[in-house]
Coordinates of N, CA, C and O in Angstrom, one line a residue:
Y1435 N 75.1 -6.9 -9.9 CA 76.6 -6.7 -10.1 C 77.5 -7.7 -9.8 O 78.7 -7.6 -10.0
P1436 N 76.9 -8.8 -9.1 CA 77.9 -9.9 -8.6 C 78.6 -10.6 -9.9 O 79.7 -11.2 -9.5
R1437 N 78.0 -10.7 -10.9 CA 78.6 -11.4 -12.0 C 79.7 -10.5 -12.8 O 80.5 -11.1 -13.5
L1438 N 79.8 -9.3 -12.4 CA 80.8 -8.5 -13.1 C 82.2 -8.8 -12.4 O 82.2 -8.7 -11.1
T1439 N 83.2 -8.8 -13.1 CA 84.6 -8.9 -12.5 C 84.9 -7.4 -11.9 O 84.2 -6.5 -12.2
D1440 N 85.8 -7.3 -11.0 CA 86.3 -6.1 -10.4 C 86.6 -5.2 -11.5 O 86.2 -4.0 -11.5
A1441 N 87.4 -5.7 -12.6 CA 87.9 -4.8 -13.5 C 86.7 -4.2 -14.3 O 86.6 -3.1 -14.8
L1442 N 85.6 -5.1 -14.7 CA 84.6 -4.7 -15.6 C 83.8 -3.8 -14.6 O 83.1 -2.8 -15.2
F1443 N 83.6 -3.9 -13.3 CA 82.7 -3.1 -12.4 C 83.4 -1.8 -12.5 O 82.6 -0.7 -12.5
T1444 N 84.7 -1.7 -12.2 CA 85.3 -0.4 -12.3 C 85.2 0.2 -13.6 O 84.9 1.4 -13.6
H1445 N 85.2 -0.3 -14.7 CA 85.1 0.2 -15.9 C 83.6 0.8 -16.1 O 83.4 1.9 -16.6
Y1446 N 82.6 0.0 -15.6 CA 81.3 0.4 -15.7 C 81.1 1.7 -14.9 O 80.5 2.6 -15.3
I1447 N 81.7 1.8 -13.7 CA 81.7 3.0 -12.9 C 82.3 4.2 -13.6 O 81.7 5.2 -13.7
D1448 N 83.5 4.0 -14.1 CA 84.1 5.0 -15.0 C 83.3 5.5 -16.1 O 83.2 6.8 -16.3
E1449 N 82.6 4.7 -16.8 CA 81.9 5.0 -18.0 C 80.6 5.9 -17.5 O 80.2 6.8 -18.1
V1450 N 80.0 5.4 -16.4 CA 78.9 6.2 -16.0 C 79.3 7.4 -15.5 O 78.6 8.4 -15.7
L1451 N 80.3 7.6 -14.8 CA 80.8 8.9 -14.3 C 81.2 9.8 -15.5 O 80.9 10.9 -15.4
K1452 N 81.7 9.3 -16.6 CA 82.1 10.1 -17.7 C 80.7 10.5 -18.4 O 80.7 11.7 -18.9
F1453 N 79.8 9.6 -18.4 CA 78.5 10.0 -19.0 C 77.8 11.0 -18.3 O 77.3 12.0 -18.8
H1454 N 77.9 11.1 -17.0 CA 77.3 11.9 -16.0 C 78.0 13.3 -16.3 O 77.2 14.3 -16.3
K1455 N 79.3 13.4 -16.4 CA 80.0 14.5 -16.6 C 79.7 15.2 -18.0 O 79.4 16.4 -18.1
E1456 N 79.7 14.4 -19.0 CA 79.3 14.8 -20.3 C 77.9 15.5 -20.3 O 77.6 16.6 -20.9
L1457 N 76.9 14.7 -19.6 CA 75.5 15.3 -19.5 C 75.6 16.6 -18.7 O 74.8 17.4 -19.1
G1458 N 76.3 16.6 -17.7 CA 76.5 17.9 -17.0 C 77.0 19.0 -17.7 O 76.8 20.2 -17.5
D1459 N 77.9 18.7 -18.7 CA 78.4 19.7 -19.6 C 77.3 20.3 -20.5 O 77.6 21.4 -21.0
L1460 N 76.4 19.5 -20.8 CA 75.4 20.0 -21.8 C 74.3 20.6 -21.1 O 73.6 21.6 -21.7
V1461 N 73.9 20.1 -19.9 CA 72.8 20.7 -19.2 C 73.1 21.0 -17.8 O 74.0 20.5 -17.1
T1462 N 72.4 22.0 -17.0 CA 72.5 22.0 -15.6 C 72.0 21.0 -14.9 O 70.7 20.8 -14.9
L1463 N 72.8 20.1 -14.2 CA 72.1 18.9 -13.7 C 71.4 19.3 -12.5 O 70.6 18.4 -12.0
S1464 N 71.4 20.5 -11.9 CA 70.5 20.7 -10.7 C 69.1 20.8 -11.1 O 68.2 20.8 -10.4
C1465 N 69.0 21.0 -12.4 CA 67.6 21.1 -13.1 C 67.0 19.8 -13.7 O 65.9 19.7 -13.9
V1466 N 67.8 19.0 -13.6 CA 67.5 17.6 -14.4 C 67.8 16.5 -13.3 O 68.9 16.4 -12.7
P1467 N 66.8 15.7 -13.1 CA 67.1 14.5 -12.1 C 68.1 13.5 -12.9 O 68.2 13.4 -14.0
T1468 N 69.0 13.1 -12.0 CA 70.1 12.3 -12.5 C 70.0 10.8 -12.0 O 70.8 10.3 -11.1
P1469 N 68.9 10.1 -12.5 CA 68.8 8.8 -12.1 C 70.0 7.8 -12.4 O 70.1 6.7 -11.8
I1470 N 70.8 8.3 -13.2 CA 71.9 7.5 -13.7 C 72.9 7.1 -12.5 O 73.5 6.1 -12.5
M1471 N 73.0 8.1 -11.5 CA 73.9 7.8 -10.5 C 73.2 7.0 -9.3 O 73.8 6.6 -8.4
A1472 N 71.7 6.9 -9.5 CA 71.2 6.2 -8.4 C 71.5 4.8 -8.4 O 71.4 4.1 -7.4
V1473 N 72.0 4.3 -9.5 CA 72.4 2.7 -9.5 C 73.5 2.6 -8.4 O 73.6 1.5 -7.9
F1474 N 74.3 3.5 -8.2 CA 75.5 3.4 -7.3 C 75.1 3.5 -5.7 O 75.9 3.4 -4.9
V1475 N 73.9 4.2 -5.5 CA 73.6 4.2 -4.1 C 72.8 3.0 -3.5 O 72.5 3.1 -2.3
K1476 N 72.7 2.0 -4.3 CA 72.0 0.9 -3.8 C 73.2 0.2 -2.9 O 74.5 0.4 -3.2
E1477 N 72.9 -0.4 -1.8 CA 73.8 -0.9 -0.8 C 75.0 -1.7 -1.3 O 76.2 -1.5 -1.2
K1478 N 74.6 -2.8 -2.2 CA 75.6 -3.5 -2.7 C 76.6 -2.9 -3.7 O 77.8 -3.1 -3.7
A1479 N 76.0 -2.1 -4.6 CA 76.9 -1.5 -5.5 C 77.8 -0.5 -4.9 O 78.9 -0.3 -5.1
L1480 N 77.2 0.4 -3.9 CA 78.1 1.3 -3.2 C 79.2 0.6 -2.5 O 80.2 1.1 -2.4
K1481 N 78.7 -0.5 -1.7 CA 79.8 -1.2 -0.9 C 80.9 -1.7 -1.8 O 82.2 -1.6 -1.5
R1482 N 80.5 -2.2 -3.0 CA 81.5 -2.8 -3.9 C 82.5 -1.6 -4.5 O 83.6 -1.7 -4.5
W1483 N 81.7 -0.4 -4.7 CA 82.5 0.6 -5.2 C 83.5 1.2 -4.2 O 84.6 1.4 -4.6
L1484 N 83.0 1.4 -3.0 CA 83.8 1.8 -2.0 C 85.1 0.7 -1.7 O 86.2 1.2 -1.6
Q1485 N 84.7 -0.5 -1.8 CA 85.9 -1.5 -1.5 C 86.8 -1.4 -2.7 O 88.0 -1.4 -2.4
L1486 N 86.4 -1.2 -3.9 CA 87.3 -1.2 -5.1 C 88.1 0.1 -5.0 O 89.4 0.2 -5.3
E1487 N 87.5 1.2 -4.5 CA 88.3 2.6 -4.5 C 89.4 2.4 -3.3 O 90.5 2.8 -3.4
T1488 N 88.9 1.7 -2.2 CA 89.8 1.4 -1.2 C 91.1 0.5 -1.5 O 92.2 1.0 -1.2
L1489 N 90.7 -0.4 -2.2 CA 91.7 -1.4 -2.8 C 92.8 -0.7 -3.7 O 93.9 -0.8 -3.5
S1490 N 92.2 0.1 -4.5 CA 93.0 0.9 -5.6 C 93.8 2.0 -4.9 O 95.1 2.1 -5.1
S1491 N 93.1 2.6 -4.0 CA 93.9 3.7 -3.2 C 95.2 3.3 -2.4 O 96.2 3.7 -2.4
F1492 N 95.0 2.2 -1.7 CA 96.0 1.6 -0.8 C 97.0 0.9 -1.6 O 98.1 0.9 -1.3
K1493 N 96.7 0.3 -2.8 CA 97.6 -0.2 -3.7 C 98.6 0.8 -4.2 O 99.9 0.8 -4.2
F1494 N 97.9 2.1 -4.6 CA 98.7 3.2 -5.1 C 99.7 3.6 -4.0 O 100.8 4.0 -4.2
L1495 N 99.2 3.7 -2.7 CA 100.0 4.2 -1.6 C 101.2 3.3 -1.4 O 102.2 3.9 -1.1
S1496 N 101.0 2.0 -1.5 CA 102.0 1.1 -1.2 C 103.2 1.2 -2.2 O 104.4 0.9 -1.9
S1497 N 102.9 1.7 -3.4 CA 103.8 1.8 -4.5 C 104.4 3.1 -4.7 O 105.5 3.3 -5.3
I1498 N 103.9 4.2 -4.0 CA 104.3 5.5 -4.3 C 105.5 6.0 -3.8 O 106.2 6.6 -4.5
S1499 N 106.2 5.5 -2.7 CA 107.4 5.8 -2.3 C 108.5 5.0 -2.8 O 109.7 5.3 -2.6
D1500 N 108.2 4.2 -3.8 CA 109.2 3.3 -4.4 C 109.9 4.1 -5.7 O 111.0 3.7 -6.0
G1501 N 109.2 5.1 -6.0 CA 109.9 5.9 -7.3 C 111.1 6.5 -7.1 O 111.3 7.1 -6.0
E1502 N 111.9 6.5 -8.1 CA 113.3 7.3 -7.9 C 113.0 8.7 -7.6 O 113.9 9.3 -6.9
D1503 N 112.0 9.3 -8.0 CA 111.8 10.7 -7.9 C 110.8 11.1 -6.6 O 110.5 12.1 -6.6
A1504 N 110.5 10.1 -5.9 CA 109.6 10.2 -4.6 C 109.9 11.4 -4.0 O 109.0 12.1 -3.4
F1505 N 111.1 11.6 -3.6 CA 111.6 12.6 -2.8 C 112.1 13.8 -3.3 O 112.5 14.9 -2.8
E1506 N 112.0 13.9 -4.7 CA 112.4 15.2 -5.4 C 111.4 16.3 -5.1 O 110.2 16.0 -5.0
E1507 N 111.9 17.5 -5.0 CA 111.0 18.4 -4.7 C 110.2 19.0 -5.8 O 110.8 19.1 -6.9
R1508 N 108.9 19.2 -5.6 CA 108.1 19.8 -6.6 C 107.4 21.1 -6.0 O 107.3 21.2 -4.9
E1509 N 107.0 22.0 -7.0 CA 106.3 23.2 -6.7 C 104.8 22.8 -6.2 O 104.0 22.1 -6.9
A1510 N 104.5 23.2 -5.0 CA 103.1 23.0 -4.4 C 102.3 24.2 -4.9 O 102.9 25.2 -5.3
G1511 N 101.1 24.1 -4.7 CA 100.0 25.1 -5.0 C 100.4 26.6 -4.3 O 100.2 27.6 -4.8
A1512 N 100.9 26.4 -3.2 CA 101.3 27.6 -2.4 C 102.7 28.3 -2.7 O 103.0 29.1 -2.2
G1513 N 103.3 27.6 -3.7 CA 104.5 28.2 -4.2 C 105.9 27.7 -3.4 O 106.9 28.3 -3.6
Y1514 N 105.6 26.7 -2.5 CA 106.9 26.2 -1.9 C 107.1 24.8 -2.3 O 106.2 24.0 -2.6
P1515 N 108.3 24.3 -2.2 CA 108.7 23.0 -2.7 C 108.1 21.8 -1.6 O 108.4 22.0 -0.5
V1516 N 107.7 20.7 -2.1 CA 107.4 19.6 -1.4 C 107.8 18.2 -2.2 O 108.0 18.4 -3.4
P1517 N 108.0 17.3 -1.3 CA 108.4 15.9 -2.1 C 107.2 15.6 -3.1 O 106.1 15.7 -2.9
A1518 N 107.7 14.9 -4.3 CA 106.9 14.6 -5.3 C 105.7 13.6 -4.9 O 104.6 13.7 -5.4
L1519 N 106.1 12.7 -4.0 CA 105.1 11.8 -3.6 C 104.0 12.4 -2.6 O 102.8 12.0 -2.8
C1520 N 104.2 13.5 -2.0 CA 103.1 14.3 -1.4 C 102.2 14.9 -2.5 O 100.9 14.9 -2.3
V1521 N 102.7 15.5 -3.5 CA 101.9 15.9 -4.6 C 101.1 14.9 -5.2 O 99.9 15.1 -5.3
R1522 N 101.6 13.8 -5.4 CA 100.9 12.6 -6.0 C 99.7 12.1 -5.1 O 98.5 12.0 -5.7
V1523 N 100.0 12.0 -3.8 CA 98.9 11.6 -2.8 C 97.8 12.6 -2.8 O 96.7 12.3 -2.8
L1524 N 98.1 13.9 -2.7 CA 97.2 14.8 -2.5 C 96.3 15.0 -3.9 O 95.2 15.2 -3.9
T1525 N 97.0 14.8 -5.0 CA 96.4 14.8 -6.3 C 95.4 13.5 -6.4 O 94.2 13.8 -6.9
S1526 N 95.8 12.5 -5.9 CA 95.0 11.3 -5.9 C 93.7 11.5 -4.9 O 92.6 11.0 -5.3
V1527 N 94.0 12.0 -3.7 CA 92.7 12.3 -2.9 C 91.8 13.2 -3.4 O 90.5 13.0 -3.4
R1528 N 92.3 14.2 -4.1 CA 91.5 15.3 -4.6 C 90.8 14.7 -5.9 O 89.5 14.9 -6.0
A1529 N 91.5 13.9 -6.6 CA 90.7 13.2 -7.7 C 89.6 12.1 -7.3 O 88.5 12.1 -7.9
L1530 N 89.7 11.5 -6.1 CA 88.7 10.7 -5.6 C 87.6 11.6 -5.3 O 86.4 11.0 -5.5
G1531 N 87.8 12.6 -4.7 CA 86.6 13.6 -4.3 C 85.8 14.0 -5.5 O 84.6 14.1 -5.4
E1532 N 86.5 14.2 -6.7 CA 85.9 14.6 -7.8 C 85.1 13.5 -8.4 O 84.1 13.6 -9.0
R1533 N 85.6 12.2 -8.3 CA 84.9 11.1 -8.8 C 83.7 10.8 -8.2 O 82.7 10.5 -8.8
V1534 N 83.6 11.1 -6.8 CA 82.3 10.7 -6.2 C 81.4 11.8 -5.9 O 80.3 11.7 -5.4
R1535 N 81.9 13.0 -6.4 CA 80.9 14.3 -6.3 C 79.5 14.0 -6.9 O 78.5 14.4 -6.2
P1536 N 79.4 13.3 -8.0 CA 77.9 13.0 -8.5 C 77.1 12.2 -7.7 O 75.9 12.2 -8.0
V1537 N 77.6 11.5 -6.7 CA 76.7 10.7 -5.8 C 75.8 11.5 -5.2 O 76.0 12.5 -4.5
P1538 N 74.4 11.3 -5.3 CA 73.4 12.2 -5.0 C 73.1 12.4 -3.6 O 72.3 13.3 -3.2
D1539 N 73.6 11.6 -2.7 CA 73.4 11.6 -1.3 C 74.6 12.0 -0.5 O 75.5 11.3 -0.6
T1540 N 74.5 13.1 0.2 CA 75.6 13.6 1.0 C 76.0 12.6 2.0 O 77.2 12.3 2.3
A1541 N 75.1 11.9 2.7 CA 75.4 10.9 3.7 C 76.1 9.9 3.2 O 77.1 9.3 3.7
L1542 N 75.9 9.5 1.8 CA 76.7 8.2 1.2 C 78.0 8.9 0.9 O 79.1 8.1 0.9
N1543 N 78.2 10.2 0.5 CA 79.4 10.7 0.2 C 80.4 10.5 1.3 O 81.5 10.7 1.3
T1544 N 79.8 10.6 2.6 CA 80.6 10.4 3.8 C 81.5 9.3 3.8 O 82.7 9.3 4.3
C1545 N 81.0 8.2 3.2 CA 81.9 7.1 3.1 C 83.1 7.3 2.4 O 84.2 6.8 2.9
F1546 N 83.0 8.1 1.4 CA 84.1 8.3 0.4 C 85.0 9.4 1.1 O 86.2 9.4 1.1
Y1547 N 84.5 10.3 1.9 CA 85.2 11.3 2.6 C 86.0 10.6 3.7 O 87.2 11.0 3.9
S1548 N 85.4 9.6 4.3 CA 86.1 8.8 5.4 C 87.4 8.0 4.7 O 88.4 8.0 5.3
L1549 N 87.1 7.6 3.5 CA 88.3 6.8 2.8 C 89.3 7.9 2.5 O 90.6 7.7 2.6
Q1550 N 89.0 9.1 2.2 CA 90.0 10.1 1.8 C 90.8 10.3 3.1 O 92.2 10.5 3.0
V1551 N 90.2 10.6 4.2 CA 90.9 10.7 5.5 C 91.8 9.5 5.8 O 93.1 9.6 6.2
D1552 N 91.4 8.3 5.6 CA 92.2 7.1 5.9 C 93.4 7.0 5.0 O 94.4 6.6 5.5
I1553 N 93.2 7.4 3.7 CA 94.3 7.5 2.7 C 95.4 8.4 3.4 O 96.6 8.1 3.3
L1554 N 95.0 9.6 3.6 CA 96.0 10.7 4.3 C 96.7 10.0 5.5 O 97.8 10.3 5.7
R1555 N 95.9 9.5 6.4 CA 96.4 8.8 7.6 C 97.5 7.7 7.3 O 98.5 7.7 7.9
E1556 N 97.1 7.0 6.4 CA 98.1 5.8 6.0 C 99.3 6.5 5.4 O 100.4 6.0 5.5
F1557 N 99.1 7.5 4.6 CA 100.2 8.2 3.9 C 101.1 8.7 4.9 O 102.4 8.6 4.9
M1558 N 100.7 9.4 6.0 CA 101.4 9.9 7.0 C 102.2 8.8 7.6 O 103.5 9.0 8.0
V1559 N 101.7 7.7 7.9 CA 102.5 6.6 8.5 C 103.5 6.1 7.5 O 104.6 5.9 8.0
Q1560 N 103.3 5.9 6.4 CA 104.1 5.4 5.5 C 105.2 6.5 5.2 O 106.4 5.9 5.0
L1561 N 104.9 7.6 5.2 CA 106.0 8.6 5.0 C 106.9 8.7 6.2 O 108.2 8.7 6.1
S1562 N 106.3 8.7 7.3 CA 107.2 8.5 8.6 C 108.1 7.3 8.6 O 109.3 7.5 8.9
L1563 N 107.6 6.1 8.3 CA 108.4 5.0 8.1 C 109.5 5.1 7.1 O 110.7 4.7 7.2
T1564 N 109.0 5.6 5.8 CA 110.1 5.9 4.9 C 111.3 6.7 5.2 O 112.5 6.5 4.9
V1565 N 111.0 7.8 5.8 CA 112.0 8.7 6.2 C 112.8 8.2 7.3 O 114.1 8.4 7.2
Q1566 N 112.2 7.4 8.2 CA 113.1 6.8 9.2 C 114.0 5.8 8.7 O 115.3 5.7 9.1
R1567 N 113.6 5.0 7.6 CA 114.6 4.0 7.0 C 115.6 4.7 6.2 O 116.5 4.3 6.2
K1568 N 115.3 5.8 5.7 CA 116.4 6.6 5.0 C 117.3 7.3 5.8 O 118.4 7.7 5.4
M1569 N 117.0 7.5 7.1 CA 118.0 8.2 8.0 C 119.1 7.2 8.5 O 119.1 6.1 8.5

């Protein structure tokens, strides 16, 4: 994978995940071995995937509070209003969890779970700083 640019590698991951999902829609994957995902559990590929997810997530976080509607209230799942940027971050974290769900090894998924926690921690810091600046 070293010859692939970051954009091409990311596209490759996206296509494999889409194919895996389509395959799962056709057959029950618990009954069928899924070697297609095995390519991503190799150390170099997994490390690069995690690095690209991290860069993308933190880039997203750095831009999220800049929107004009960042602090507009939106309806949350529990029926109470929350700032739009909170909804965006939680949606992003949830989407990351869905993206990595097909990874066949629970121990490897822990790397991505850790990233989700890091994203939420960074968001809390950025939210606190943003609120302090606005006061």
